[in-house]
Structures are given as C-alpha cells and as structure tokens.
Amino acid sequence: MIRIIQNRTLLRALRLAVGLLLMAEALRSQNWFMTAAAAVVIIMPLLNIGCCNHGGCGIQADKVTAKPQKETDYEEVI
C-alpha cells in the first residue's frame, strides 16, 4: 500500500493517464488484446514498477572496466 502512495511523480501520472486512455479506447472498440495491454500499462504506474525498477537498465560498476588506451604514434609527413 505504501508503494502505491509514495513517489508520485508527473511521469507516473502521465503513464496512468495514457493507460486509462488506452483502456477507454480498448473497451470502446472491444479489442480484448488491447484491453490486456492497457491493464498492464495502468498497473505499472499504480504499483510504481517498470523494466528499470531493480537496476535492470543500469550498468553495474564492476562490469565497466576502463581499457588502457593505446598511445598513438604520429609521423611527420614532409
């Protein structure tokens, strides 16, 4: 319950509005596949979940390694 109430942002409200519009259109056109997709789009902002919720989109610091850069040699062309 706390997860639903906390961290309300403009982006969450926007995602919820898009989901509600999608659901209204799905019900109007009786497209049940789109209704299921709209339900997912509505649930995600309500529960504040997404694909990047648990660091799925971030780059882990231990996987990022700095490769040593080769030193470039230049020759003077006359």
XYZ file of C-alpha atoms in Angstrom:
78
model
C 0.000 0.000 0.000
C 2.883 2.333 0.776
C 4.365 1.688 -2.664
C 1.188 2.976 -4.316
C 1.186 6.208 -2.326
C 4.892 7.089 -2.339
C 6.944 8.632 -5.134
C 4.108 10.166 -7.064
C 5.592 11.979 -9.984
C 4.362 13.696 -13.078
C 5.675 10.850 -15.212
C 3.702 8.277 -13.211
C 0.553 10.358 -13.623
C 1.245 10.648 -17.345
C 1.716 6.879 -17.696
C -1.514 6.298 -15.787
C -3.383 8.757 -17.999
C -2.077 7.039 -21.132
C -3.150 3.694 -19.715
C -6.620 4.965 -18.916
C -6.993 6.442 -22.409
C -5.794 3.179 -23.907
C -8.263 1.234 -21.754
C -11.143 3.506 -22.772
C -10.310 3.055 -26.434
C -9.899 -0.701 -25.998
C -13.280 -1.037 -24.322
C -14.935 1.215 -26.903
C -13.569 -0.836 -29.785
C -13.976 -4.155 -27.908
C -10.397 -5.088 -28.620
C -9.540 -7.519 -25.825
C -5.853 -7.784 -26.621
C -5.513 -4.024 -26.272
C -7.532 -4.227 -23.041
C -4.929 -6.574 -21.569
C -2.118 -4.292 -22.710
C -3.930 -1.293 -21.234
C -4.334 -3.137 -17.935
C -0.574 -3.664 -17.798
C 0.033 -0.006 -18.624
C -2.358 1.017 -15.827
C -0.918 -1.374 -13.225
C 2.699 -0.337 -13.797
C 2.353 3.299 -12.628
C -0.038 2.314 -9.839
C 2.497 -0.089 -8.351
C 5.443 2.047 -9.426
C 7.122 -0.785 -11.291
C 8.824 -0.858 -14.609
C 11.573 -2.534 -16.524
C 14.228 -0.392 -14.851
C 12.871 -0.748 -11.325
C 15.531 -3.100 -9.973
C 18.517 -1.772 -11.846
C 17.725 -3.709 -14.993
C 18.630 -0.782 -17.203
C 21.662 0.421 -15.339
C 25.230 -0.555 -15.930
C 26.854 -2.274 -12.998
C 30.027 -0.604 -11.872
C 32.013 -3.830 -11.701
C 31.234 -4.663 -15.341
C 32.548 -1.372 -16.593
C 36.269 -1.625 -16.970
C 38.468 1.019 -18.340
C 40.518 -0.335 -21.187
C 44.017 1.012 -21.405
C 44.284 3.378 -24.304
C 46.919 2.782 -26.933
C 49.368 5.518 -27.342
C 49.209 6.896 -30.855
C 52.416 7.446 -32.762
C 52.488 10.263 -35.268
C 54.876 10.617 -38.161
C 55.678 13.903 -39.727
C 54.899 13.894 -43.454
C 57.076 16.172 -45.493
